JSON list of C-alpha atoms in Angstrom, two decimals:
[
{"chain": "Q", "resi": 1476, "resn": "MET", "atom": "CA", "xyz": [28.16, 60.16, 91.28]},
{"chain": "Q", "resi": 1477, "resn": "PRO", "atom": "CA", "xyz": [29.41, 56.95, 92.23]},
{"chain": "Q", "resi": 1478, "resn": "LYS", "atom": "CA", "xyz": [32.61, 55.61, 90.02]},
{"chain": "Q", "resi": 1479, "resn": "VAL", "atom": "CA", "xyz": [32.81, 51.85, 89.01]},
{"chain": "Q", "resi": 1480, "resn": "ALA", "atom": "CA", "xyz": [35.52, 50.16, 87.02]},
{"chain": "Q", "resi": 1481, "resn": "VAL", "atom": "CA", "xyz": [34.98, 48.79, 83.22]},
{"chain": "Q", "resi": 1482, "resn": "TYR", "atom": "CA", "xyz": [36.69, 46.22, 81.86]},
{"chain": "Q", "resi": 1483, "resn": "ASP", "atom": "CA", "xyz": [37.28, 44.97, 78.47]},
{"chain": "Q", "resi": 1484, "resn": "ILE", "atom": "CA", "xyz": [35.45, 40.79, 77.88]},
{"chain": "Q", "resi": 1485, "resn": "THR", "atom": "CA", "xyz": [39.66, 39.58, 79.53]},
{"chain": "Q", "resi": 1486, "resn": "GLY", "atom": "CA", "xyz": [38.33, 40.42, 82.89]},
{"chain": "Q", "resi": 1487, "resn": "LYS", "atom": "CA", "xyz": [41.02, 43.32, 82.43]},
{"chain": "Q", "resi": 1488, "resn": "GLN", "atom": "CA", "xyz": [40.09, 46.72, 83.90]},
{"chain": "Q", "resi": 1489, "resn": "THR", "atom": "CA", "xyz": [40.21, 49.59, 80.76]},
{"chain": "Q", "resi": 1490, "resn": "GLY", "atom": "CA", "xyz": [39.11, 52.60, 82.71]},
{"chain": "Q", "resi": 1491, "resn": "GLU", "atom": "CA", "xyz": [36.27, 54.55, 85.12]},
{"chain": "Q", "resi": 1492, "resn": "VAL", "atom": "CA", "xyz": [32.99, 55.69, 84.23]},
{"chain": "Q", "resi": 1493, "resn": "GLU", "atom": "CA", "xyz": [30.86, 57.52, 86.86]},
{"chain": "Q", "resi": 1494, "resn": "LEU", "atom": "CA", "xyz": [27.54, 56.03, 87.36]},
{"chain": "Q", "resi": 1495, "resn": "ASN", "atom": "CA", "xyz": [23.95, 58.26, 87.76]},
{"chain": "Q", "resi": 1496, "resn": "ASP", "atom": "CA", "xyz": [23.21, 58.07, 91.58]},
{"chain": "Q", "resi": 1497, "resn": "ASN", "atom": "CA", "xyz": [19.21, 58.36, 90.79]},
{"chain": "Q", "resi": 1498, "resn": "VAL", "atom": "CA", "xyz": [19.58, 55.23, 89.30]},
{"chain": "Q", "resi": 1499, "resn": "PHE", "atom": "CA", "xyz": [22.50, 53.39, 90.59]},
{"chain": "Q", "resi": 1500, "resn": "GLY", "atom": "CA", "xyz": [21.90, 55.09, 94.14]},
{"chain": "Q", "resi": 1501, "resn": "VAL", "atom": "CA", "xyz": [19.12, 55.30, 95.20]},
{"chain": "Q", "resi": 1502, "resn": "ASP", "atom": "CA", "xyz": [18.11, 53.26, 98.39]},
{"chain": "Q", "resi": 1503, "resn": "VAL", "atom": "CA", "xyz": [16.48, 50.26, 98.08]},
{"chain": "Q", "resi": 1504, "resn": "ASN", "atom": "CA", "xyz": [13.54, 49.45, 98.56]},
{"chain": "Q", "resi": 1505, "resn": "VAL", "atom": "CA", "xyz": [12.70, 46.47, 99.23]},
{"chain": "Q", "resi": 1506, "resn": "PRO", "atom": "CA", "xyz": [9.05, 45.38, 99.34]},
{"chain": "Q", "resi": 1507, "resn": "VAL", "atom": "CA", "xyz": [8.34, 46.83, 95.66]},
{"chain": "Q", "resi": 1508, "resn": "MET", "atom": "CA", "xyz": [10.96, 44.56, 94.82]},
{"chain": "Q", "resi": 1509, "resn": "HIS", "atom": "CA", "xyz": [8.97, 41.64, 95.88]},
{"chain": "Q", "resi": 1510, "resn": "GLN", "atom": "CA", "xyz": [5.93, 43.25, 94.65]},
{"chain": "Q", "resi": 1511, "resn": "ALA", "atom": "CA", "xyz": [7.52, 43.32, 91.02]},
{"chain": "Q", "resi": 1512, "resn": "VAL", "atom": "CA", "xyz": [8.93, 39.94, 91.60]},
{"chain": "Q", "resi": 1513, "resn": "VAL", "atom": "CA", "xyz": [4.96, 38.98, 92.25]},
{"chain": "Q", "resi": 1514, "resn": "MET", "atom": "CA", "xyz": [3.98, 41.12, 89.71]},
{"chain": "Q", "resi": 1515, "resn": "GLN", "atom": "CA", "xyz": [6.38, 39.82, 86.66]},
{"chain": "Q", "resi": 1516, "resn": "LEU", "atom": "CA", "xyz": [5.37, 35.69, 87.85]},
{"chain": "Q", "resi": 1517, "resn": "ALA", "atom": "CA", "xyz": [1.85, 36.04, 87.88]},
{"chain": "Q", "resi": 1518, "resn": "ASN", "atom": "CA", "xyz": [2.02, 37.97, 84.50]},
{"chain": "Q", "resi": 1519, "resn": "GLN", "atom": "CA", "xyz": [3.64, 34.74, 83.30]},
{"chain": "Q", "resi": 1520, "resn": "ARG", "atom": "CA", "xyz": [0.08, 33.01, 84.49]},
{"chain": "Q", "resi": 1521, "resn": "GLN", "atom": "CA", "xyz": [-1.55, 31.94, 81.94]},
{"chain": "Q", "resi": 1522, "resn": "GLY", "atom": "CA", "xyz": [-4.94, 30.89, 83.52]},
{"chain": "Q", "resi": 1523, "resn": "THR", "atom": "CA", "xyz": [-6.17, 28.58, 80.85]},
{"chain": "Q", "resi": 1524, "resn": "HIS", "atom": "CA", "xyz": [-6.86, 25.87, 84.10]},
{"chain": "Q", "resi": 1525, "resn": "ALA", "atom": "CA", "xyz": [-10.13, 24.42, 84.29]},
{"chain": "Q", "resi": 1526, "resn": "THR", "atom": "CA", "xyz": [-12.61, 21.78, 85.44]},
{"chain": "Q", "resi": 1527, "resn": "LYS", "atom": "CA", "xyz": [-16.32, 20.52, 84.07]},
{"chain": "Q", "resi": 1528, "resn": "THR", "atom": "CA", "xyz": [-18.70, 21.13, 86.52]},
{"chain": "Q", "resi": 1529, "resn": "ARG", "atom": "CA", "xyz": [-21.76, 19.35, 86.61]},
{"chain": "Q", "resi": 1530, "resn": "GLY", "atom": "CA", "xyz": [-23.29, 21.72, 83.64]},
{"chain": "Q", "resi": 1531, "resn": "MET", "atom": "CA", "xyz": [-20.77, 20.76, 81.37]},
{"chain": "Q", "resi": 1532, "resn": "VAL", "atom": "CA", "xyz": [-19.87, 17.27, 81.70]},
{"chain": "Q", "resi": 1533, "resn": "ARG", "atom": "CA", "xyz": [-21.50, 15.15, 79.43]},
{"chain": "Q", "resi": 1534, "resn": "GLY", "atom": "CA", "xyz": [-24.97, 12.83, 79.48]},
{"chain": "Q", "resi": 1535, "resn": "GLY", "atom": "CA", "xyz": [-26.89, 12.35, 83.82]},
{"chain": "Q", "resi": 1536, "resn": "GLY", "atom": "CA", "xyz": [-29.77, 13.74, 81.45]},
{"chain": "Q", "resi": 1537, "resn": "ARG", "atom": "CA", "xyz": [-32.01, 11.47, 82.49]},
{"chain": "Q", "resi": 1538, "resn": "LYS", "atom": "CA", "xyz": [-33.01, 10.36, 86.12]},
{"chain": "Q", "resi": 1539, "resn": "PRO", "atom": "CA", "xyz": [-30.89, 7.41, 87.19]},
{"chain": "Q", "resi": 1540, "resn": "TRP", "atom": "CA", "xyz": [-34.72, 5.84, 88.96]},
{"chain": "Q", "resi": 1541, "resn": "LYS", "atom": "CA", "xyz": [-37.68, 6.82, 89.78]},
{"chain": "Q", "resi": 1542, "resn": "GLN", "atom": "CA", "xyz": [-37.86, 9.22, 93.07]},
{"chain": "Q", "resi": 1543, "resn": "LYS", "atom": "CA", "xyz": [-39.74, 6.89, 95.49]},
{"chain": "Q", "resi": 1544, "resn": "GLY", "atom": "CA", "xyz": [-40.53, 3.03, 96.14]},
{"chain": "Q", "resi": 1545, "resn": "THR", "atom": "CA", "xyz": [-36.95, 2.39, 95.47]},
{"chain": "Q", "resi": 1546, "resn": "GLY", "atom": "CA", "xyz": [-35.42, 2.10, 99.53]},
{"chain": "Q", "resi": 1547, "resn": "ARG", "atom": "CA", "xyz": [-32.05, 3.98, 97.43]},
{"chain": "Q", "resi": 1548, "resn": "ALA", "atom": "CA", "xyz": [-31.71, 7.83, 97.82]},
{"chain": "Q", "resi": 1549, "resn": "ARG", "atom": "CA", "xyz": [-32.82, 9.95, 95.06]},
{"chain": "Q", "resi": 1550, "resn": "SER", "atom": "CA", "xyz": [-31.16, 11.29, 92.14]},
{"chain": "Q", "resi": 1551, "resn": "GLY", "atom": "CA", "xyz": [-31.96, 13.68, 89.29]},
{"chain": "Q", "resi": 1552, "resn": "SER", "atom": "CA", "xyz": [-28.63, 12.80, 87.86]},
{"chain": "Q", "resi": 1553, "resn": "THR", "atom": "CA", "xyz": [-25.70, 10.37, 87.36]},
{"chain": "Q", "resi": 1554, "resn": "ARG", "atom": "CA", "xyz": [-23.64, 13.08, 86.96]},
{"chain": "Q", "resi": 1555, "resn": "SER", "atom": "CA", "xyz": [-24.15, 15.43, 90.03]},
{"chain": "Q", "resi": 1556, "resn": "PRO", "atom": "CA", "xyz": [-21.40, 15.74, 91.18]},
{"chain": "Q", "resi": 1557, "resn": "ILE", "atom": "CA", "xyz": [-21.20, 13.02, 94.69]},
{"chain": "Q", "resi": 1558, "resn": "TRP", "atom": "CA", "xyz": [-22.03, 10.58, 91.94]},
{"chain": "Q", "resi": 1559, "resn": "VAL", "atom": "CA", "xyz": [-18.40, 9.46, 89.42]},
{"chain": "Q", "resi": 1560, "resn": "GLY", "atom": "CA", "xyz": [-18.19, 11.32, 86.36]},
{"chain": "Q", "resi": 1561, "resn": "GLY", "atom": "CA", "xyz": [-20.17, 13.89, 87.98]},
{"chain": "Q", "resi": 1562, "resn": "GLY", "atom": "CA", "xyz": [-18.76, 17.00, 88.01]},
{"chain": "Q", "resi": 1563, "resn": "THR", "atom": "CA", "xyz": [-16.09, 19.62, 89.94]},
{"chain": "Q", "resi": 1564, "resn": "VAL", "atom": "CA", "xyz": [-17.70, 22.01, 92.55]},
{"chain": "Q", "resi": 1565, "resn": "PHE", "atom": "CA", "xyz": [-15.33, 24.26, 93.23]},
{"chain": "Q", "resi": 1566, "resn": "GLY", "atom": "CA", "xyz": [-12.91, 23.52, 90.59]},
{"chain": "Q", "resi": 1567, "resn": "PRO", "atom": "CA", "xyz": [-10.64, 26.36, 88.86]},
{"chain": "Q", "resi": 1568, "resn": "LEU", "atom": "CA", "xyz": [-11.90, 28.50, 86.01]},
{"chain": "Q", "resi": 1569, "resn": "PRO", "atom": "CA", "xyz": [-9.55, 30.37, 83.63]},
{"chain": "Q", "resi": 1570, "resn": "ARG", "atom": "CA", "xyz": [-8.90, 33.76, 84.52]},
{"chain": "Q", "resi": 1571, "resn": "SER", "atom": "CA", "xyz": [-6.39, 36.30, 84.38]},
{"chain": "Q", "resi": 1572, "resn": "HIS", "atom": "CA", "xyz": [-3.54, 36.32, 86.79]},
{"chain": "Q", "resi": 1573, "resn": "SER", "atom": "CA", "xyz": [-2.48, 39.33, 85.66]},
{"chain": "Q", "resi": 1574, "resn": "ILE", "atom": "CA", "xyz": [-1.37, 42.61, 88.08]},
{"chain": "Q", "resi": 1575, "resn": "SER", "atom": "CA", "xyz": [-0.46, 45.97, 87.84]},
{"chain": "Q", "resi": 1576, "resn": "MET", "atom": "CA", "xyz": [2.08, 47.73, 89.21]},
{"chain": "Q", "resi": 1577, "resn": "PRO", "atom": "CA", "xyz": [2.05, 51.95, 88.95]},
{"chain": "Q", "resi": 1578, "resn": "ARG", "atom": "CA", "xyz": [4.84, 53.10, 86.58]},
{"chain": "Q", "resi": 1579, "resn": "LYS", "atom": "CA", "xyz": [6.84, 54.75, 89.14]},
{"chain": "Q", "resi": 1580, "resn": "ALA", "atom": "CA", "xyz": [7.14, 51.61, 91.66]},
{"chain": "Q", "resi": 1581, "resn": "ARG", "atom": "CA", "xyz": [8.43, 49.30, 88.58]},
{"chain": "Q", "resi": 1582, "resn": "ARG", "atom": "CA", "xyz": [11.33, 52.27, 87.76]},
{"chain": "Q", "resi": 1583, "resn": "LEU", "atom": "CA", "xyz": [11.77, 52.46, 91.63]},
{"chain": "Q", "resi": 1584, "resn": "ALA", "atom": "CA", "xyz": [12.48, 48.14, 91.81]},
{"chain": "Q", "resi": 1585, "resn": "ILE", "atom": "CA", "xyz": [14.51, 48.71, 89.21]},
{"chain": "Q", "resi": 1586, "resn": "LYS", "atom": "CA", "xyz": [17.05, 51.38, 90.25]},
{"chain": "Q", "resi": 1587, "resn": "SER", "atom": "CA", "xyz": [16.54, 50.05, 94.01]},
{"chain": "Q", "resi": 1588, "resn": "ALA", "atom": "CA", "xyz": [17.81, 46.41, 92.61]},
{"chain": "Q", "resi": 1589, "resn": "LEU", "atom": "CA", "xyz": [20.72, 48.26, 90.77]},
{"chain": "Q", "resi": 1590, "resn": "SER", "atom": "CA", "xyz": [21.35, 49.94, 93.86]},
{"chain": "Q", "resi": 1591, "resn": "ASP", "atom": "CA", "xyz": [21.53, 46.83, 95.19]},
{"chain": "Q", "resi": 1592, "resn": "LYS", "atom": "CA", "xyz": [24.04, 44.51, 92.50]},
{"chain": "Q", "resi": 1593, "resn": "LEU", "atom": "CA", "xyz": [26.30, 47.18, 92.47]},
{"chain": "Q", "resi": 1594, "resn": "ASN", "atom": "CA", "xyz": [26.49, 47.73, 96.20]},
{"chain": "Q", "resi": 1595, "resn": "CYS", "atom": "CA", "xyz": [26.00, 44.12, 96.69]},
{"chain": "Q", "resi": 1596, "resn": "GLY", "atom": "CA", "xyz": [29.52, 44.47, 93.72]},
{"chain": "Q", "resi": 1597, "resn": "GLU", "atom": "CA", "xyz": [27.58, 41.77, 91.88]},
{"chain": "Q", "resi": 1598, "resn": "LEU", "atom": "CA", "xyz": [27.10, 44.48, 89.18]},
{"chain": "Q", "resi": 1599, "resn": "LEU", "atom": "CA", "xyz": [29.72, 44.71, 86.68]},
{"chain": "Q", "resi": 1600, "resn": "ILE", "atom": "CA", "xyz": [30.38, 47.08, 83.78]},
{"chain": "Q", "resi": 1601, "resn": "LEU", "atom": "CA", "xyz": [32.39, 45.70, 80.52]},
{"chain": "Q", "resi": 1602, "resn": "ASP", "atom": "CA", "xyz": [33.07, 48.20, 77.65]},
{"chain": "Q", "resi": 1603, "resn": "GLU", "atom": "CA", "xyz": [31.71, 46.51, 75.54]},
{"chain": "Q", "resi": 1604, "resn": "ILE", "atom": "CA", "xyz": [31.06, 42.59, 74.10]},
{"chain": "Q", "resi": 1605, "resn": "LEU", "atom": "CA", "xyz": [31.41, 42.21, 70.52]},
{"chain": "Q", "resi": 1606, "resn": "PHE", "atom": "CA", "xyz": [31.75, 38.69, 69.47]},
{"chain": "Q", "resi": 1607, "resn": "GLU", "atom": "CA", "xyz": [32.31, 37.78, 65.04]},
{"chain": "Q", "resi": 1608, "resn": "GLN", "atom": "CA", "xyz": [29.40, 35.22, 65.42]},
{"chain": "Q", "resi": 1609, "resn": "PRO", "atom": "CA", "xyz": [26.97, 32.94, 67.91]},
{"chain": "Q", "resi": 1610, "resn": "LYS", "atom": "CA", "xyz": [29.20, 31.13, 69.91]},
{"chain": "Q", "resi": 1611, "resn": "THR", "atom": "CA", "xyz": [29.28, 29.40, 73.44]},
{"chain": "Q", "resi": 1612, "resn": "LYS", "atom": "CA", "xyz": [32.30, 28.63, 74.55]},
{"chain": "Q", "resi": 1613, "resn": "ALA", "atom": "CA", "xyz": [33.33, 33.15, 73.62]},
{"chain": "Q", "resi": 1614, "resn": "VAL", "atom": "CA", "xyz": [30.91, 33.68, 76.64]},
{"chain": "Q", "resi": 1615, "resn": "VAL", "atom": "CA", "xyz": [32.04, 30.27, 78.40]},
{"chain": "Q", "resi": 1616, "resn": "LYS", "atom": "CA", "xyz": [35.76, 32.05, 78.15]},
{"chain": "Q", "resi": 1617, "resn": "MET", "atom": "CA", "xyz": [34.60, 35.75, 79.10]},
{"chain": "Q", "resi": 1618, "resn": "LEU", "atom": "CA", "xyz": [32.96, 34.68, 81.98]},
{"chain": "Q", "resi": 1619, "resn": "SER", "atom": "CA", "xyz": [36.14, 32.32, 83.86]},
{"chain": "Q", "resi": 1620, "resn": "ASP", "atom": "CA", "xyz": [37.96, 35.78, 82.63]},
{"chain": "Q", "resi": 1621, "resn": "PHE", "atom": "CA", "xyz": [35.00, 37.38, 84.78]},
{"chain": "Q", "resi": 1622, "resn": "ASN", "atom": "CA", "xyz": [36.05, 33.48, 87.95]},
{"chain": "Q", "resi": 1623, "resn": "ALA", "atom": "CA", "xyz": [31.53, 33.57, 87.28]},
{"chain": "Q", "resi": 1624, "resn": "ALA", "atom": "CA", "xyz": [31.54, 29.77, 85.45]},
{"chain": "Q", "resi": 1625, "resn": "GLU", "atom": "CA", "xyz": [29.96, 28.29, 88.95]},
{"chain": "Q", "resi": 1626, "resn": "GLN", "atom": "CA", "xyz": [27.94, 31.07, 89.16]},
{"chain": "Q", "resi": 1627, "resn": "LYS", "atom": "CA", "xyz": [24.74, 31.66, 87.66]},
{"chain": "Q", "resi": 1628, "resn": "ALA", "atom": "CA", "xyz": [25.60, 35.22, 84.73]},
{"chain": "Q", "resi": 1629, "resn": "LEU", "atom": "CA", "xyz": [22.97, 38.21, 83.69]},
{"chain": "Q", "resi": 1630, "resn": "ILE", "atom": "CA", "xyz": [24.49, 39.83, 80.47]},
{"chain": "Q", "resi": 1631, "resn": "ILE", "atom": "CA", "xyz": [22.80, 43.33, 79.42]},
{"chain": "Q", "resi": 1632, "resn": "THR", "atom": "CA", "xyz": [23.24, 44.73, 76.18]},
{"chain": "Q", "resi": 1633, "resn": "GLU", "atom": "CA", "xyz": [21.87, 47.64, 73.77]},
{"chain": "Q", "resi": 1634, "resn": "GLY", "atom": "CA", "xyz": [20.69, 44.59, 71.79]},
{"chain": "Q", "resi": 1635, "resn": "ASP", "atom": "CA", "xyz": [23.01, 42.17, 71.05]},
{"chain": "Q", "resi": 1636, "resn": "GLU", "atom": "CA", "xyz": [21.77, 39.68, 68.69]},
{"chain": "Q", "resi": 1637, "resn": "THR", "atom": "CA", "xyz": [24.53, 37.77, 69.02]},
{"chain": "Q", "resi": 1638, "resn": "VAL", "atom": "CA", "xyz": [24.77, 37.96, 73.33]},
{"chain": "Q", "resi": 1639, "resn": "GLU", "atom": "CA", "xyz": [21.88, 36.15, 72.79]},
{"chain": "Q", "resi": 1640, "resn": "LYS", "atom": "CA", "xyz": [22.57, 33.36, 70.86]},
{"chain": "Q", "resi": 1641, "resn": "SER", "atom": "CA", "xyz": [25.78, 32.80, 72.03]},
{"chain": "Q", "resi": 1642, "resn": "ALA", "atom": "CA", "xyz": [24.83, 32.68, 75.95]},
{"chain": "Q", "resi": 1643, "resn": "ARG", "atom": "CA", "xyz": [21.20, 30.85, 75.57]},
{"chain": "Q", "resi": 1644, "resn": "ASN", "atom": "CA", "xyz": [22.10, 27.20, 76.30]},
{"chain": "Q", "resi": 1645, "resn": "ILE", "atom": "CA", "xyz": [24.16, 27.76, 78.99]},
{"chain": "Q", "resi": 1646, "resn": "PRO", "atom": "CA", "xyz": [22.77, 26.87, 81.73]},
{"chain": "Q", "resi": 1647, "resn": "GLY", "atom": "CA", "xyz": [22.09, 29.79, 84.12]},
{"chain": "Q", "resi": 1648, "resn": "VAL", "atom": "CA", "xyz": [23.46, 31.86, 82.43]},
{"chain": "Q", "resi": 1649, "resn": "LYS", "atom": "CA", "xyz": [21.10, 34.61, 80.76]},
{"chain": "Q", "resi": 1650, "resn": "ALA", "atom": "CA", "xyz": [21.25, 37.60, 77.81]},
{"chain": "Q", "resi": 1651, "resn": "ILE", "atom": "CA", "xyz": [19.04, 40.39, 77.50]},
{"chain": "Q", "resi": 1652, "resn": "ALA", "atom": "CA", "xyz": [18.57, 43.78, 76.00]},
{"chain": "Q", "resi": 1653, "resn": "SER", "atom": "CA", "xyz": [18.42, 46.73, 78.23]},
{"chain": "Q", "resi": 1654, "resn": "THR", "atom": "CA", "xyz": [15.17, 47.15, 77.51]},
{"chain": "Q", "resi": 1655, "resn": "GLY", "atom": "CA", "xyz": [13.67, 44.21, 79.02]},
{"chain": "Q", "resi": 1656, "resn": "LEU", "atom": "CA", "xyz": [15.22, 44.96, 81.98]},
{"chain": "Q", "resi": 1657, "resn": "ASN", "atom": "CA", "xyz": [13.55, 43.34, 85.38]},
{"chain": "Q", "resi": 1658, "resn": "VAL", "atom": "CA", "xyz": [13.80, 42.84, 89.07]},
{"chain": "Q", "resi": 1659, "resn": "TYR", "atom": "CA", "xyz": [13.35, 39.12, 88.92]},
{"chain": "Q", "resi": 1660, "resn": "ASP", "atom": "CA", "xyz": [16.82, 38.69, 86.46]},
{"chain": "Q", "resi": 1661, "resn": "LEU", "atom": "CA", "xyz": [18.63, 41.28, 88.07]},
{"chain": "Q", "resi": 1662, "resn": "LEU", "atom": "CA", "xyz": [17.81, 39.48, 91.38]},
{"chain": "Q", "resi": 1663, "resn": "TYR", "atom": "CA", "xyz": [17.86, 35.75, 90.65]},
{"chain": "Q", "resi": 1664, "resn": "HIS", "atom": "CA", "xyz": [21.45, 35.83, 88.95]},
{"chain": "Q", "resi": 1665, "resn": "ASP", "atom": "CA", "xyz": [24.96, 36.55, 91.33]},
{"chain": "Q", "resi": 1666, "resn": "LYS", "atom": "CA", "xyz": [26.50, 38.24, 88.85]},
{"chain": "Q", "resi": 1667, "resn": "VAL", "atom": "CA", "xyz": [25.15, 40.77, 86.61]},
{"chain": "Q", "resi": 1668, "resn": "PHE", "atom": "CA", "xyz": [27.83, 42.61, 83.07]},
{"chain": "Q", "resi": 1669, "resn": "ILE", "atom": "CA", "xyz": [26.12, 45.45, 81.48]},
{"chain": "Q", "resi": 1670, "resn": "THR", "atom": "CA", "xyz": [27.53, 47.12, 78.68]},
{"chain": "Q", "resi": 1671, "resn": "LYS", "atom": "CA", "xyz": [28.79, 50.49, 79.02]},
{"chain": "Q", "resi": 1672, "resn": "GLY", "atom": "CA", "xyz": [26.06, 51.59, 75.90]},
{"chain": "Q", "resi": 1673, "resn": "ALA", "atom": "CA", "xyz": [23.13, 49.26, 78.25]},
{"chain": "Q", "resi": 1674, "resn": "VAL", "atom": "CA", "xyz": [24.33, 51.49, 81.16]},
{"chain": "Q", "resi": 1675, "resn": "THR", "atom": "CA", "xyz": [23.29, 55.06, 78.73]},
{"chain": "Q", "resi": 1676, "resn": "LYS", "atom": "CA", "xyz": [20.29, 53.88, 77.84]},
{"chain": "Q", "resi": 1677, "resn": "ILE", "atom": "CA", "xyz": [19.23, 52.73, 81.24]},
{"chain": "Q", "resi": 1678, "resn": "GLU", "atom": "CA", "xyz": [20.16, 55.98, 82.58]},
{"chain": "Q", "resi": 1679, "resn": "GLU", "atom": "CA", "xyz": [18.39, 57.73, 79.94]},
{"chain": "Q", "resi": 1680, "resn": "VAL", "atom": "CA", "xyz": [15.02, 55.73, 80.89]},
{"chain": "Q", "resi": 1681, "resn": "LEU", "atom": "CA", "xyz": [15.36, 55.59, 83.96]},
{"chain": "Q", "resi": 1682, "resn": "ALA", "atom": "CA", "xyz": [16.96, 58.92, 85.54]}
]
C-alpha cells in the first residue's frame, strides 16, 4: 500500500496515511475512463429539442389551388416542407440520450482516475477541512497555501455543506461529497484535495 503525506489546510505536513492499492494503485484504464465521461455528459442532456413536422404545423388544410389548369406546380398544402412556413422533414424530436455502463466498469473508471491523479502528484490528502461558517476567503487562502490558487481544484469531503458553500463562488473550484465522486470532475480539475474521512468512505465502497 502506498504511503502518502497528509497535510492540514495551511499546507503543512502532519503525518502519513496508507492508501488501498485496490483503489489508488490500479492500472489506469483510459478507454473505460473515456466511456465513463461520455456516459456522464450524455446523461446530462435533457433531450427536449424538437421541431414540427408537416402534421404539427398550424394551417394548410385547404388545397392552395386546383390540381390542373393553372400552369403552376401541383400542391396540396401550404404547410408542405418545401414551402416557407412548412414543416421540417428530418428535424430532431424529444428523446433520451442516456447511456449506461456496468457497475464494475463505472467503479474501475473512478479507481483509474484516482490512481492517475496520485501518480501525477495531483492528489493531496488533507487531515480535515473545518470552517466555522461559509467563507470564500477561507478556501482561497487554503488553495494559495498549496500554490493552487490559479488552478482548477476539486475538494472532496465527507459531505460538509459549509465547505461546499465556501467554494461555489470561486471559478474553477468545486467541492463535492465523497458520495458524488465522478470521473469527469476528477479528470477536469488540476488538483484534487481529499480529506482523510472521505478517503475512508471511498475505500469502503470501492475496495
